[in-house]
Coordinates of C-alpha atoms and ligand atoms in Angstrom, one line a residue:
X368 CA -101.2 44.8 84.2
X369 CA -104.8 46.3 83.8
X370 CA -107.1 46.4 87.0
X371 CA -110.0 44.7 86.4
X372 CA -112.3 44.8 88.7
X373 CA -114.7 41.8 89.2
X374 CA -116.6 42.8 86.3
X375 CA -115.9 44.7 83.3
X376 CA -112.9 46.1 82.4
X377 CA -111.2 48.7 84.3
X378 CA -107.6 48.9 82.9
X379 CA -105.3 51.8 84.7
X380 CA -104.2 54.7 82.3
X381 CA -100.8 55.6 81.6
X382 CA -101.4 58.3 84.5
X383 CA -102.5 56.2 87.0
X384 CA -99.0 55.0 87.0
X385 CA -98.0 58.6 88.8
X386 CA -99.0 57.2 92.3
X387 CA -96.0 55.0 92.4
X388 CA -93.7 58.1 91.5
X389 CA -95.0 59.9 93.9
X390 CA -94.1 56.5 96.6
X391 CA -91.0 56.8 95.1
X392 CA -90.2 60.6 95.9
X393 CA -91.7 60.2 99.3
X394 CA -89.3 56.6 99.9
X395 CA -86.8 58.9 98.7
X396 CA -87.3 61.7 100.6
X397 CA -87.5 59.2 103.9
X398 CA -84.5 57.4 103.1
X399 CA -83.2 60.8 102.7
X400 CA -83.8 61.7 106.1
X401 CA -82.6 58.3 107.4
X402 CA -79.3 58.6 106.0
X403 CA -78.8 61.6 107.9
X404 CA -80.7 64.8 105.3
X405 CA -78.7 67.7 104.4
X406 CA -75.1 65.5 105.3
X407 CA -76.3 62.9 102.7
X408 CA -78.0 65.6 100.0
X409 CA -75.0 64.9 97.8
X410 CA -74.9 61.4 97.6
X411 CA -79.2 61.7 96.8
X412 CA -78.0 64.4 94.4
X413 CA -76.0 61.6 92.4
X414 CA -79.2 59.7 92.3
X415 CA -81.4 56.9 94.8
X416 CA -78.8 54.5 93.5
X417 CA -76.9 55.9 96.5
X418 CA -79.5 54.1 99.1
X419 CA -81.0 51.6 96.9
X420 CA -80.2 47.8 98.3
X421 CA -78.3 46.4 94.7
X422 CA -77.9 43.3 96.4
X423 CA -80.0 40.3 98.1
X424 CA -80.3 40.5 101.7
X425 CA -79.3 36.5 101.8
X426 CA -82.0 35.5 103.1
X427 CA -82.6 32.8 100.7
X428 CA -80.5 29.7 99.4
X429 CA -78.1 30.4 96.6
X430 CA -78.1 29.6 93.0
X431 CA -75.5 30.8 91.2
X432 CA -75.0 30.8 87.5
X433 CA -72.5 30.9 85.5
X434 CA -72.3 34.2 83.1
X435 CA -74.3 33.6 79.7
X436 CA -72.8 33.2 76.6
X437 CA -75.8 33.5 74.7
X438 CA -76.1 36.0 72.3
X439 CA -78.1 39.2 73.9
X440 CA -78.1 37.4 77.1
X441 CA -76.2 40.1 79.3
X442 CA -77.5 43.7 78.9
X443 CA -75.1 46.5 80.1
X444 CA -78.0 48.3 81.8
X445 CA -77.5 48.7 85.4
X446 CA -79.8 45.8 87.3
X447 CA -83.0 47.4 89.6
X448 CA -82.4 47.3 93.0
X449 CA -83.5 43.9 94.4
X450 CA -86.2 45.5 96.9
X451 CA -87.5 47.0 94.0
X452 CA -87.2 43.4 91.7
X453 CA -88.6 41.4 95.1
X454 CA -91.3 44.3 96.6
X455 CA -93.0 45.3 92.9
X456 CA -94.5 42.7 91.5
X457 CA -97.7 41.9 89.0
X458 CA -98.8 38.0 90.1
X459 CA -102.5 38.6 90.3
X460 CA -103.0 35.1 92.1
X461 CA -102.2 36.5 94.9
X462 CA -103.6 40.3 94.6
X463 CA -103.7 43.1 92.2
X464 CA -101.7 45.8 94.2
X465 CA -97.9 45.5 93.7
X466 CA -96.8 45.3 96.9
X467 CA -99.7 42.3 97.4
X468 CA -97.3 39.4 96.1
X469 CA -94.6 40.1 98.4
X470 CA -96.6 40.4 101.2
X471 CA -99.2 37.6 100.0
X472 CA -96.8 35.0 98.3
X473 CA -94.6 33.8 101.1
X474 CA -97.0 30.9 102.2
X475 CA -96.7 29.7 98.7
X476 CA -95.5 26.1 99.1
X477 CA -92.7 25.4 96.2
X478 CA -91.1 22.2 97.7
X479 CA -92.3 19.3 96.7
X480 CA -92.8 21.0 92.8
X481 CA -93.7 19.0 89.9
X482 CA -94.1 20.1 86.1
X483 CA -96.5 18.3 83.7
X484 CA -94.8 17.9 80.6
X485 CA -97.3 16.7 77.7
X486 CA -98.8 16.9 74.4
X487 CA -97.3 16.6 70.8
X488 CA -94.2 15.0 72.6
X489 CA -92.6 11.4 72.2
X490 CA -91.1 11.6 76.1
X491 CA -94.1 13.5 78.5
X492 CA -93.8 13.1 81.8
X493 CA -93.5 14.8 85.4
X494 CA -90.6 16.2 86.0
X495 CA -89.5 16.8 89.5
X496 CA -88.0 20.3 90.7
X497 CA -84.8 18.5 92.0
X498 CA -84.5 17.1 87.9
X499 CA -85.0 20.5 86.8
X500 CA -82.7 22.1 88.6
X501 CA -79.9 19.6 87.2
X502 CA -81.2 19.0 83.3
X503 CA -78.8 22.0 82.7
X504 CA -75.9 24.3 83.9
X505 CA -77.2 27.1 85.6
X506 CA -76.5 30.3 83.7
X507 CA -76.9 34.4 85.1
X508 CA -78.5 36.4 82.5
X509 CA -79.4 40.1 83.0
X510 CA -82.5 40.7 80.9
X511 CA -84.9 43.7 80.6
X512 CA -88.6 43.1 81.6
X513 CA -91.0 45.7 79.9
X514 CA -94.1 45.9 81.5
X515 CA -97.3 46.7 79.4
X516 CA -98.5 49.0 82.0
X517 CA -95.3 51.2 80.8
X518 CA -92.8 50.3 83.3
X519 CA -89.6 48.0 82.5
X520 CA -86.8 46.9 85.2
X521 CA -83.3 45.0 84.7
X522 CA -83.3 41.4 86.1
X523 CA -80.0 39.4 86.9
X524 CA -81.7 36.1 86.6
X525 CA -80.7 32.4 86.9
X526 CA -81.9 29.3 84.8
X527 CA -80.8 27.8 81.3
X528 CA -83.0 28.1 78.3
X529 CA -86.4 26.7 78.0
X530 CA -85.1 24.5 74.5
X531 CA -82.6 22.3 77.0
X532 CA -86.1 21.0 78.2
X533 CA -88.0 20.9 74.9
X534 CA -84.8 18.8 73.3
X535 CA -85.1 16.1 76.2
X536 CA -89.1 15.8 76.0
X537 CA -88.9 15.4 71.8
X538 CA -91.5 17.4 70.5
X539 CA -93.3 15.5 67.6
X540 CA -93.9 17.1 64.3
X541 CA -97.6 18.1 65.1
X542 CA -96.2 20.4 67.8
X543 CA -96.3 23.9 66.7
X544 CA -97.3 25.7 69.9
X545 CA -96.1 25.3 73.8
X546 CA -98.7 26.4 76.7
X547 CA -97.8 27.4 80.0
X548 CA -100.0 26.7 82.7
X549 CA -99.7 27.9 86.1
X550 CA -100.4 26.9 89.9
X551 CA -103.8 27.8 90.6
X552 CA -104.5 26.7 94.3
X553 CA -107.1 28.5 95.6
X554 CA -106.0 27.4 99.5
X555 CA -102.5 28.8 98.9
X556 CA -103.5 31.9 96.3
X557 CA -106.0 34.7 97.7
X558 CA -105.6 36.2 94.8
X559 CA -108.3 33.3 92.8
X560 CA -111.0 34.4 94.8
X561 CA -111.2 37.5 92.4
X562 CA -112.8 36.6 88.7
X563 CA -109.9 38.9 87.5
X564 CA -108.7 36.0 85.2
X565 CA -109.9 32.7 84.3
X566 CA -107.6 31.3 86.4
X567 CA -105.2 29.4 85.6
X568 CA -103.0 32.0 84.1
X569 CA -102.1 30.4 80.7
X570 CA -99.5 31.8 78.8
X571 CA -98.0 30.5 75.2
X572 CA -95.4 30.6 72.8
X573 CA -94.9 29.7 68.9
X574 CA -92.4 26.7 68.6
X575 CA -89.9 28.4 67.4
X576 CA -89.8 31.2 70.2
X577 CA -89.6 28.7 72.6
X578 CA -86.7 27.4 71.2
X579 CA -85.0 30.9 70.8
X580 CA -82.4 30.5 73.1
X581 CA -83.0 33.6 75.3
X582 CA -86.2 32.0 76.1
X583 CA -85.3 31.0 79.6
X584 CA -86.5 28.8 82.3
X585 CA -85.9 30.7 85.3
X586 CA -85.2 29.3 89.2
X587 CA -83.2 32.4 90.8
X588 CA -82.5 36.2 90.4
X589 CA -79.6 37.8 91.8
X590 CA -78.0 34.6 92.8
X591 CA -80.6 33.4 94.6
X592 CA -83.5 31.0 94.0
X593 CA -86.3 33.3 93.0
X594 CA -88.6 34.5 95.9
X595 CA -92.1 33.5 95.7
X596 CA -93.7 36.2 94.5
X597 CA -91.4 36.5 91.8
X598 CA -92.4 33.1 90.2
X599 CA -91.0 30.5 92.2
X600 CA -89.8 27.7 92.1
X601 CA -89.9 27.9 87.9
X602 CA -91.2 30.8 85.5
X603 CA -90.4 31.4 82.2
X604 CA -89.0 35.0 81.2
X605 CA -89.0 36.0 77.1
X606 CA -87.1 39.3 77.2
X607 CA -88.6 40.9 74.2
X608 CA -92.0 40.6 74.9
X609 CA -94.0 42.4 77.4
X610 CA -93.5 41.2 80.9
X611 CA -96.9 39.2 81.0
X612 CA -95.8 36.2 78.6
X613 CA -93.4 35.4 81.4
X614 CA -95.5 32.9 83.3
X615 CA -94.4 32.1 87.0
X616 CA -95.1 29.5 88.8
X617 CA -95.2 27.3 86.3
X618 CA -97.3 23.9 87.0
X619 CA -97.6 22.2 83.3
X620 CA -96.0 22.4 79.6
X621 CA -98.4 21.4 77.0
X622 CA -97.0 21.4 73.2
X623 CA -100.3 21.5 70.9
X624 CA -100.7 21.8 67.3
X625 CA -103.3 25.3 67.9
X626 CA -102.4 28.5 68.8
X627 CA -103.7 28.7 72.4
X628 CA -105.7 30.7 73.7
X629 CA -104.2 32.7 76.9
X630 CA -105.8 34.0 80.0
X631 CA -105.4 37.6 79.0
X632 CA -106.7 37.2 75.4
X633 CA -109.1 35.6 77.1
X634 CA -110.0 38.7 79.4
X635 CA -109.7 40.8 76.5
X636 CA -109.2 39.8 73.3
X637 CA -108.7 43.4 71.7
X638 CA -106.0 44.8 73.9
X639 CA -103.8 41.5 74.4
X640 CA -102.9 39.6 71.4
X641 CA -100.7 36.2 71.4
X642 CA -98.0 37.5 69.9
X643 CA -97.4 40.4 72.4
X644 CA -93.9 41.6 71.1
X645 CA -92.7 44.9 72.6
X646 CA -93.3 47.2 69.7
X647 CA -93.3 51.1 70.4
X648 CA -95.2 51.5 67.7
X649 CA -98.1 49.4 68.6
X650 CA -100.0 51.1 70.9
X651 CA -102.0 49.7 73.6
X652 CA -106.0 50.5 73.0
X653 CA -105.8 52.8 76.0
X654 CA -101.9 54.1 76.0
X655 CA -99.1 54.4 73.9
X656 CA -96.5 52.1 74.4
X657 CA -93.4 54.4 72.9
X658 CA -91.8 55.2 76.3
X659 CA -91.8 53.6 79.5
X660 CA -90.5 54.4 83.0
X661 CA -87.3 52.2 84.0
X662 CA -88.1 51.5 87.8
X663 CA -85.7 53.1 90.0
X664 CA -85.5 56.3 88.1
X665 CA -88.2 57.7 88.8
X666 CA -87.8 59.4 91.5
X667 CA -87.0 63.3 92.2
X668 CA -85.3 63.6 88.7
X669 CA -87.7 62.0 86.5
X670 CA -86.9 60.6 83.0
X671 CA -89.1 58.4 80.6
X672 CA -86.9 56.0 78.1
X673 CA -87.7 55.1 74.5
X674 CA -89.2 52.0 74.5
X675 CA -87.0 49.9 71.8
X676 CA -88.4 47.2 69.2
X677 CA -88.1 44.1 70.4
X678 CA -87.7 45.5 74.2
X679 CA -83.8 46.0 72.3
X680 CA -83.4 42.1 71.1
X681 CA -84.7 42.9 67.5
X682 CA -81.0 41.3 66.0
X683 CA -81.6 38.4 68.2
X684 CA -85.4 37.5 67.9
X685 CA -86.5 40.0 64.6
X686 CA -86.4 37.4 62.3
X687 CA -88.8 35.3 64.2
X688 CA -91.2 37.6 62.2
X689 CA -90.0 38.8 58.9
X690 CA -93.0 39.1 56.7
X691 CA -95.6 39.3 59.3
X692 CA -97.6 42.6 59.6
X693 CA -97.0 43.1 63.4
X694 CA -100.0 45.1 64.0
X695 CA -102.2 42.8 63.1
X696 CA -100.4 40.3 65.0
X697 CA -99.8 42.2 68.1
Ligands
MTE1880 N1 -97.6 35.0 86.0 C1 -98.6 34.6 86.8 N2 -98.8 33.3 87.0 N3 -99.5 35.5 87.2 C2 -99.4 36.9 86.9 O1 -100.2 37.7 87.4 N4 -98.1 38.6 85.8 C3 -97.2 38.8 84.6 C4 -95.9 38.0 84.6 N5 -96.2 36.6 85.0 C5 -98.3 37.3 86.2 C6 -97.3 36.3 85.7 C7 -96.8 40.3 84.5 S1 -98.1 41.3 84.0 C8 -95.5 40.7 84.6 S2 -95.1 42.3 84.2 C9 -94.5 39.8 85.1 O2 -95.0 38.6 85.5 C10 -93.8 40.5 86.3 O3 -92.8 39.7 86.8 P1 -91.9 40.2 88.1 O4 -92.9 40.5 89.2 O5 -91.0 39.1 88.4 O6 -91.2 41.5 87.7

C-alpha cells in the first residue's frame, strides 16, 4: 500500500517496488550458497521453487478445510511459498515495512475474540470466535491476492463464505452496504502511533458482493489458523478486488443503508475508490495497474504478468457491475 508518511501523501512508485527484487536475488543467491552453490546451480536454474518452503513449518494449530466447491474458488496457479505468504505482509497497524507485521504482530492477542454484528439486521449480536469457527464447514480455497502496489501472490486459505454469516444475522431491507471494522488497540498495535490512517481500518462492501459466494471469511491459510500478521483470528479476503478490501483482524460488521466511507478513501479520496475492482485498465493516479509482479518470481529470471479483469473472476463476479462505467466507479 502507499507510504504515507505522517503527513501528506508519499505513495511508493511502481519503481520503488525494485528493492524487494533485488532482496529477492540476494535471498536467492544466499540460499544458493546454502544449498551447497555450483552442486545446486541446476536445481536454482529450474527456478527458487527449488528452495522455497511450500509448506507451513507446523508451528501453529491446524485447520483444515475441505476442498471448495464454489465456482472460481480453486485457481490452478501454483500457491507462494508460505515464508513468502507469512514474512510479506501490508497490516499497517503494526508498521509500514513488510517484514514489520511478522515481526511486530506476534504479541497480538486473538483468544478471547469477539465480533460485533449490528446495523440494518433483525439478529445483531456478538459472536464469539469459538461460534465462528463452527457456523460453517471449513472449506480450502486457493485464491489470488492482487496488491495495488503491483504485486499479487496465491493463497491456500481456510474459512466459508462471508453470506453463511449474513444469512444467520438477517439483514433487513434497509441494508444495502456491510462495513468492516478492525481491531485498533493502540497497547497491542505499534503501528497506531503513526497518523498513517484514521485508524480503525474500515473497509466495505455493496450487499450483494458480500453475498457473492467467493467473498470469504477467513481463519487459516495453508491448513493452519492464519498467523497474526496475516489477519488473525478472522479477515475477510474478496479475490477480485485489490488486496486492501480484505480487512484482517476483523473486530465488528455493521450493515448500513450508505455507502461507507473507508479508511483509504478517507486518506485519499482520488487514488482509492469504494469499488476498488482489479481493472488493468484503470490505472492508479501514480502507476499503471496492467501488469503486476507474482511474488516468488521475481527473482534472477524476472517476469511481469498481465494483470486480468476481475484479478481473473470476471465470469464469477462481472455481472456484479453490468452497466456501471468502471472508471468512474473505480
Ligand atoms: N487490514 C488491516 N486491518 N490493515 C492493513 O493495513 N492491509 C491490506 C489488507 N488488509 C491491511 C489490511 C492490504 S494493502 C493488503 S495487500 C492485504 O491486507 C495483504 O494481506 P496479506 O498480508 O495477508 O497478504
Amino acid at each position: 500500500m502507499s507510504k504515507r508518511k505522517e503527513r501528506g501523501f508519499e505513495h511508493p512508485l511502481s519503481s520503488e517496488i525494485t528493492p524487494r527484487a533485488v532482496y529477492e536475488q540476494r535471498r536467492d543467491w544466499l540460499r544458493w550458497m546454502a544449498a551447497g552453490g555450483a552442486g545446486a546451480a541446476l536445481a536454482a536454474w529450474a527456478g527458487r521453487e527449488a528452495f522455497a518452503q511450500a509448506a507451513p513449518p507446523g508451528k501453529l494449530p491446524p485447520l483444515p478445510g475441505a476442498r471448495s466447491t464454489v465456482p472460481g474458488a480453486v485457481t490452478m496457479d501454483k500457491p507462494t511459498a508460505y515464508e513468502d505468504v507469512s514474512g510479506y505482509n501490508n497490516f499497517y497497524e503494526f508498521g509500514t515495512d513488510k517484514e514489520d507485521p511478522a515481526r511486530h504482530a506476534q504479541a497480538l492477542k486473538t483468544r478471547p475474540w469477539t465480533v460485533v454484528v449490528e446495523g440494518e439486521v433483525r439478529k445483531p449480536g456478538t459472536f464469539d470466535l469459538d461460534a465462528l469457527l463452527k457456523l460453517a464447514p471449513m472449506e480450502e480455497r486457493t485464491y489470488r491476492l492482487r496488491c495495488v502496489e503491483g504485486w499479487s501472490m496465491v493463497i491456500p486459505w481456510v474459512g466459508y463464505s462471508l453470506a453463511e454469516l449474513i444469512r444467520r444475522v438477517e439483514p433487513t431491507g434497509n441494508a444495502k452496504y456491510v462495513e468492516f471494522h478492525t481491531l485498533a488497540d493502540p497497547k497491542q498495535m505499534p503501528g497506531l502511533r503513526s497518523r498513517v490512517l484514521d485508524w480503525p481500518y474500515v473497509e466495505g462492501l455493496r450487499m450483494d458482493e458480500a453475498m457473492q459466494p467467493l467473498t470469504l471469511l477467513a481463519f487459516g491459510l495453508y491448513g493452519e489458523v492464519l498467523p497474526k500478521q496475516n489477519g488473525a483470528p478472522l479477515r475477510l479476503v474478496v479475490p477480485w478486488k485489490y488486496g486492501f478490501k480484505s480487512a484482517k483482524s476483523i473486530a465488528r460488521i455493521r450493515f448500513v443503508e450508505k455507502q461507507p466511507t473507508t479508511a483509504w478513501m478517507k486518506s485519499a479520496p482520488q487514488e482509492y475508490g469504494f469499488y476498488s475492482n482489479v481493472n488493468p485498465e484503470v490505472d492508479h493516479p501514480r502507476w499503471s495497474q496492467a501488469t503486476e509482479r507474482r511474488i516468488g518470481e521475481d527473482g534472477l529470471f524476472a517476469r511481469k504478468r498481465r494483470t486480468l479483469m476481475f484479478n481473473g473472476y470476471e465470469a464469477q463476479v462481472g455481472s456484479l457491475y453490468a452497466g456501471m462505467d468502471l472508471r468512474r466507479f473505480f
